[in-house]
PDB file of C-alpha atoms in Angstrom:
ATOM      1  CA  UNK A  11       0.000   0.000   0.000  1.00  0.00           C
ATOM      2  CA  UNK A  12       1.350   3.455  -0.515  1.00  0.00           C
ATOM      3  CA  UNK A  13       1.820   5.986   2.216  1.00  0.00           C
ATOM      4  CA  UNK A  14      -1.089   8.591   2.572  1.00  0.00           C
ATOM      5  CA  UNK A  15       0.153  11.800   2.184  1.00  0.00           C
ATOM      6  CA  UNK A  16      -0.012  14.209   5.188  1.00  0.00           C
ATOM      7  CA  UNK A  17      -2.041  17.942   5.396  1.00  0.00           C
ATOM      8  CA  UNK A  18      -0.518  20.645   4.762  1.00  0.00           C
ATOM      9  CA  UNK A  19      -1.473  23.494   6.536  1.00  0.00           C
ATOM     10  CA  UNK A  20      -2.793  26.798   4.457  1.00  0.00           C
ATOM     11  CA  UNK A  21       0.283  28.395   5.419  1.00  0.00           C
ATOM     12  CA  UNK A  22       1.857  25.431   4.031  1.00  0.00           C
ATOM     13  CA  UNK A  23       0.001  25.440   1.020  1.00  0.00           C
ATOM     14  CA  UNK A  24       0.582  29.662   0.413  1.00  0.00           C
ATOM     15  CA  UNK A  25       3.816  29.573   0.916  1.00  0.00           C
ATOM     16  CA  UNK A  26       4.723  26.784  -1.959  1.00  0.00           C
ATOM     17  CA  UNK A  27       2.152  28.335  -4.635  1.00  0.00           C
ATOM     18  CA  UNK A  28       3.767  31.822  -3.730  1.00  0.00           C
ATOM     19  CA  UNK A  29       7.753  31.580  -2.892  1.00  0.00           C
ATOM     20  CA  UNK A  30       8.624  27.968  -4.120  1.00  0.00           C
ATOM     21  CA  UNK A  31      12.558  28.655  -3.877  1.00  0.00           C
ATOM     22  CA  UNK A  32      11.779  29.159  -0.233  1.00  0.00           C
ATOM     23  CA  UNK A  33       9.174  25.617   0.182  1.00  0.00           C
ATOM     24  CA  UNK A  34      12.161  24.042  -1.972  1.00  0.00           C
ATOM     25  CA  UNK A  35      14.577  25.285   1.034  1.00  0.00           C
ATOM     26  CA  UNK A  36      12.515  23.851   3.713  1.00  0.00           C
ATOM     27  CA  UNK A  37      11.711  21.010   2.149  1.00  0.00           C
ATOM     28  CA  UNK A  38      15.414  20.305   1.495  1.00  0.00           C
ATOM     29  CA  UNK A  39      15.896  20.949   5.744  1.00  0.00           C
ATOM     30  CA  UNK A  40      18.180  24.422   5.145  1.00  0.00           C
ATOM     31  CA  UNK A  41      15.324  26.033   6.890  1.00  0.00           C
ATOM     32  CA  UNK A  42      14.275  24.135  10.243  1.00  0.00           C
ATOM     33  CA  UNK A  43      10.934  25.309  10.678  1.00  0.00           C
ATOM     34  CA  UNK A  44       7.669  26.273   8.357  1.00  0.00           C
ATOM     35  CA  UNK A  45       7.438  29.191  11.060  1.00  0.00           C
ATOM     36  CA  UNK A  46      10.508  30.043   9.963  1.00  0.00           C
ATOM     37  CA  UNK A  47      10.332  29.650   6.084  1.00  0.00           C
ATOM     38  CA  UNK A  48       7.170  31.847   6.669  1.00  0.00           C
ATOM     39  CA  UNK A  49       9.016  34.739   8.494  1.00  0.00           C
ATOM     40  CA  UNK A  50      11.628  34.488   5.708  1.00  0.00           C
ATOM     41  CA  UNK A  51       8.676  34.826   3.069  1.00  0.00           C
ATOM     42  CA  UNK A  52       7.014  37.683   4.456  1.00  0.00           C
ATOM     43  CA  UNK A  53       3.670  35.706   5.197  1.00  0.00           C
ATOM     44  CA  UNK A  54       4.225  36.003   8.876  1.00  0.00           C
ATOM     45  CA  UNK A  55       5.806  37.918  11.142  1.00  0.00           C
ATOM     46  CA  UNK A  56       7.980  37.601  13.991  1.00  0.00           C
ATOM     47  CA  UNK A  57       6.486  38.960  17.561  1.00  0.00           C
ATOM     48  CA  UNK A  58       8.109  42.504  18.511  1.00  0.00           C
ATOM     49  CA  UNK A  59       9.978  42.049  22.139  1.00  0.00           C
ATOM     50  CA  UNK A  60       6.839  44.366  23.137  1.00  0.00           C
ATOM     51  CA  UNK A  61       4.717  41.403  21.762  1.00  0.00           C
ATOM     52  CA  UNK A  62       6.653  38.803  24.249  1.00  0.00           C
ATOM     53  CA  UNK A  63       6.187  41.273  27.317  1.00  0.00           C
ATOM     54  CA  UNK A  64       2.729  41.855  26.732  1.00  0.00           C
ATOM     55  CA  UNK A  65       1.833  38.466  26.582  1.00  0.00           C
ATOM     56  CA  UNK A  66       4.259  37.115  29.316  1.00  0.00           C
ATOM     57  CA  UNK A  67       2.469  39.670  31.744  1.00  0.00           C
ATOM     58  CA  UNK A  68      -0.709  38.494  30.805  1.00  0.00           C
ATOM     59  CA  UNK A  69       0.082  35.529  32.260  1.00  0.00           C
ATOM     60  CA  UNK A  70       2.259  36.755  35.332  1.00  0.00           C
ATOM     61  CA  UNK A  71       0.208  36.769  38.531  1.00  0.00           C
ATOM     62  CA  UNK A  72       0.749  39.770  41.006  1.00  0.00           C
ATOM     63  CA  UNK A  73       3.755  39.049  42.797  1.00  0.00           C
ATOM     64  CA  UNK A  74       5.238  38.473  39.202  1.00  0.00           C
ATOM     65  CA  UNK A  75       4.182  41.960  38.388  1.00  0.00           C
ATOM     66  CA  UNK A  76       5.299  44.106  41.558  1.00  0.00           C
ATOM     67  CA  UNK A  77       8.755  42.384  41.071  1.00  0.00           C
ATOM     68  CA  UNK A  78       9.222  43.256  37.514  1.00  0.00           C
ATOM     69  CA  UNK A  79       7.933  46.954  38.249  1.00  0.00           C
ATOM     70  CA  UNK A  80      10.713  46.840  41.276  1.00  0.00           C
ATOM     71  CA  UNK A  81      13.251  45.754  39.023  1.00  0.00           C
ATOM     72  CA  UNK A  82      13.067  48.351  36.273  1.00  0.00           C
ATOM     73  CA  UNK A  83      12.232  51.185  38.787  1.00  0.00           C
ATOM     74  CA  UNK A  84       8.399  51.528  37.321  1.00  0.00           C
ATOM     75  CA  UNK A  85       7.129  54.810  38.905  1.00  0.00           C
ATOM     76  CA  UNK A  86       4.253  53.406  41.067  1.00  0.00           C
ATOM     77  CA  UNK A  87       2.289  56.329  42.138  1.00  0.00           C
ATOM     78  CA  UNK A  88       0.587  56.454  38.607  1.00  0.00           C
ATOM     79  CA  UNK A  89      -0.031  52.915  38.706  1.00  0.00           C
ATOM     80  CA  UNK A  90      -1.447  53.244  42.477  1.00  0.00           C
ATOM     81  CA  UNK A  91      -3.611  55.722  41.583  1.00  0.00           C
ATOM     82  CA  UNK A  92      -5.334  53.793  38.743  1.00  0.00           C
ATOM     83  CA  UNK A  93      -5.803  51.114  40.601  1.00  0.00           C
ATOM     84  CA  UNK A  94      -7.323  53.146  43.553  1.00  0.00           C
ATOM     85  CA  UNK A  95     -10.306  54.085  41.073  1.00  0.00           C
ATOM     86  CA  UNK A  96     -10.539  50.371  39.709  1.00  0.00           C
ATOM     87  CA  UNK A  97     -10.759  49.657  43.579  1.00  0.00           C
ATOM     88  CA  UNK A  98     -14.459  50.416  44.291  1.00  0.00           C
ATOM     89  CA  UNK A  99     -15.538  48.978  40.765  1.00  0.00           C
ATOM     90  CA  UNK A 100     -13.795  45.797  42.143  1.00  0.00           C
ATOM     91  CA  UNK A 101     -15.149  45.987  45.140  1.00  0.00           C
ATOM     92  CA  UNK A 102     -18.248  44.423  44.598  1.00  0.00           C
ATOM     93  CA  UNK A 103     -18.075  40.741  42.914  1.00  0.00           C
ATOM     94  CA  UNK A 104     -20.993  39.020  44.523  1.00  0.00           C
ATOM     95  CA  UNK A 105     -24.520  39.887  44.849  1.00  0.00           C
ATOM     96  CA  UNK A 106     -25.697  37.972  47.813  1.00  0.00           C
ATOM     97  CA  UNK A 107     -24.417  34.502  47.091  1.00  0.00           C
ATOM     98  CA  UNK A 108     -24.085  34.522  43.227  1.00  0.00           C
ATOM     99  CA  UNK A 109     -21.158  36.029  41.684  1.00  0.00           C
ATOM    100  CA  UNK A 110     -21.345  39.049  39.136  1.00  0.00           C
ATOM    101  CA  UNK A 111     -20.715  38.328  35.512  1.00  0.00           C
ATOM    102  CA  UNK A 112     -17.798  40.556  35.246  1.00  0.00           C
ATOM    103  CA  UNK A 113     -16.261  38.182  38.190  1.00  0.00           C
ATOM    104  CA  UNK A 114     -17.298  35.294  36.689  1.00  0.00           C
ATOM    105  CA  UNK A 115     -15.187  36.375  33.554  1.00  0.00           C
ATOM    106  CA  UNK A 116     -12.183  37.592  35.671  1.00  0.00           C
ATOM    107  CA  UNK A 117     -11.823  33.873  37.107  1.00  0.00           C
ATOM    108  CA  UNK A 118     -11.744  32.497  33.938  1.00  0.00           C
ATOM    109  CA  UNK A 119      -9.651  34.672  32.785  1.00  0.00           C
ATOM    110  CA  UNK A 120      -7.170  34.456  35.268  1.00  0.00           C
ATOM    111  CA  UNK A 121      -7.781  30.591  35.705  1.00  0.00           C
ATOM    112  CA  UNK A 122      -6.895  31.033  31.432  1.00  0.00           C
ATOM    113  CA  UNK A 123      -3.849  32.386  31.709  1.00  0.00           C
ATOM    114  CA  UNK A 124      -2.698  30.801  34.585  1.00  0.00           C
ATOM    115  CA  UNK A 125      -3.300  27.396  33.393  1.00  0.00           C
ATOM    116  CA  UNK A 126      -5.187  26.916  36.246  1.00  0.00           C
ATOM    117  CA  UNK A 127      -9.068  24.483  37.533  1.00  0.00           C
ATOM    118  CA  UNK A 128     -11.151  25.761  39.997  1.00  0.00           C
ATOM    119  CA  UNK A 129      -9.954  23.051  42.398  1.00  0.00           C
ATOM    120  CA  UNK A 130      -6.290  24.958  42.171  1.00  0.00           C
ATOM    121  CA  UNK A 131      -8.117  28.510  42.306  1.00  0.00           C
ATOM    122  CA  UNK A 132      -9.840  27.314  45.653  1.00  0.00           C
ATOM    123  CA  UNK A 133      -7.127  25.882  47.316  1.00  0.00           C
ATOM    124  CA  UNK A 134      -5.037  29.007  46.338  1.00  0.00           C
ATOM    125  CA  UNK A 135      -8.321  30.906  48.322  1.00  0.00           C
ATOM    126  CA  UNK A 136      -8.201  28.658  51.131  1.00  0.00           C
ATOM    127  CA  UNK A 137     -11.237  26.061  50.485  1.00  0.00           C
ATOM    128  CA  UNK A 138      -8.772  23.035  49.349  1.00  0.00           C
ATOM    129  CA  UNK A 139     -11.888  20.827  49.051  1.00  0.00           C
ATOM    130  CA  UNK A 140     -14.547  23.238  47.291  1.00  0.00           C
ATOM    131  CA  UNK A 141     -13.799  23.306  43.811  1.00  0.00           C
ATOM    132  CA  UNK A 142     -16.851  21.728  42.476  1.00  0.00           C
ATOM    133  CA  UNK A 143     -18.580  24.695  44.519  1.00  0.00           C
ATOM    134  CA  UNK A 144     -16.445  27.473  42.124  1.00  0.00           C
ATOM    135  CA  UNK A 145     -17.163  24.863  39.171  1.00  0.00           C
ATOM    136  CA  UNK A 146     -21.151  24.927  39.602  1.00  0.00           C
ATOM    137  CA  UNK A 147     -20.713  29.024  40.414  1.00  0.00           C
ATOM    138  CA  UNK A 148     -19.138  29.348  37.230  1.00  0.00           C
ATOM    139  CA  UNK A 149     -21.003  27.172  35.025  1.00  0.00           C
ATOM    140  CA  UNK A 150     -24.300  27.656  36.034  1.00  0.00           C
ATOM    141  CA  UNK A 151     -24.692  30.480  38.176  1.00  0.00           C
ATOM    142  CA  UNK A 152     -24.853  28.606  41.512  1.00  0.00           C
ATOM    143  CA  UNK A 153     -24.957  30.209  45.070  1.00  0.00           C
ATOM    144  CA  UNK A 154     -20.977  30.145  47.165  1.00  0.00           C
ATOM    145  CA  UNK A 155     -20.771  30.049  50.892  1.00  0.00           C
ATOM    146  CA  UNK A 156     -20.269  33.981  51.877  1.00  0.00           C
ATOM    147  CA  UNK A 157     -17.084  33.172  53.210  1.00  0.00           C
ATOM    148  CA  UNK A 158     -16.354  31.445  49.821  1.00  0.00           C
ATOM    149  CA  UNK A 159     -16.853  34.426  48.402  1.00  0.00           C
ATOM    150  CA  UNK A 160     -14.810  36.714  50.751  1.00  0.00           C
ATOM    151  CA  UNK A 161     -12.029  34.581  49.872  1.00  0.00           C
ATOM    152  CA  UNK A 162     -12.176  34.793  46.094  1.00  0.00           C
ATOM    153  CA  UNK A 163     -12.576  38.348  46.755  1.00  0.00           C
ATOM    154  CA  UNK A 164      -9.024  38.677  48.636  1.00  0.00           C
ATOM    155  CA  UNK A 165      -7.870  35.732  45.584  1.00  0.00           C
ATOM    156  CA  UNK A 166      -9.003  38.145  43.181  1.00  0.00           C
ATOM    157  CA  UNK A 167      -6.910  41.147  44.419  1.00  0.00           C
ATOM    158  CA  UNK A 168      -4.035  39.541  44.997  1.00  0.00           C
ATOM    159  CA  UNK A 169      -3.994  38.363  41.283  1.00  0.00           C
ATOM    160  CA  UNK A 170      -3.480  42.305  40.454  1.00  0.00           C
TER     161      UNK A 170
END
């Protein structure tokens, strides 16, 4: 039987219909990488240093983030007074028992970038056996413990 050929991906396939002296270079293994062969054709480009930062401080958590701004001597007053006004929006993540929406998406998206399940998040809280409590809360909208809550508030600000 003969071998079935593998996908190519549409990168793939624009970059040897447009620059085939460059596919013909990466198929021959002088360039290691399609990535590469596509940065070398124009079709993509490489991320800026910027680029890296940006996304590596997504996905820093607080303590990450106050000792970068130590390190490079970040003047903090301007960033202590923005987050003084983000404060009282913050404030409030719970109404009653049920978590606001925006909270619901700032868990996830720290839980997102941080690689993280709500088992992990609640243990990081304090409540090392609730996270099918913060599962159900996210999921469906179901009612935490108040003291549940208090906790994921203090989680919450510590994550910056």
């Amino acid at each position: 039987m003969s071998k079935t050929r593998k996908r190519q991906s549409p990168a793939g396939q624009q970059l040897k219909k447009e620059f085939p002296d460059i596919y013909a270079e990466l198929v021959a293994g002088r360039i290691p990488s399609l990535k590469k062969a596509l940065v070398k054709a124009g079709i993509m480009t490489k991320p800026t240093p910027v680029e890296k930062l940006l996304k590596a401080w997504g996905k820093a958590n607080a303590a990450e983030r106050d000792h970068f701004l130590t390190q490079i001597g970040a003047n903090r007053t301007i960033l202590d007074d923005h987050a003084s006004t983000d404060e009282t929006e913050r404030r409030l993540i719970a109404n009653g028992r049920y978590l606001l929406p925006h909270t619901v998406r700032q868990i996830e998206a720290i839980m997102k970038s941080r690689h993280l399940l709500p088992a992990q998040v609640m243990n990081e809280a304090g409540f090392p056996s609730e996270g099918r409590s913060l599962t159900r809360a996210l999921a469906k909208n179901a009612s935490l413990r108040l003291v549940v809550i208090a906790a994921l508030d203090d989680w919450l600000r510590n994550q910056g």
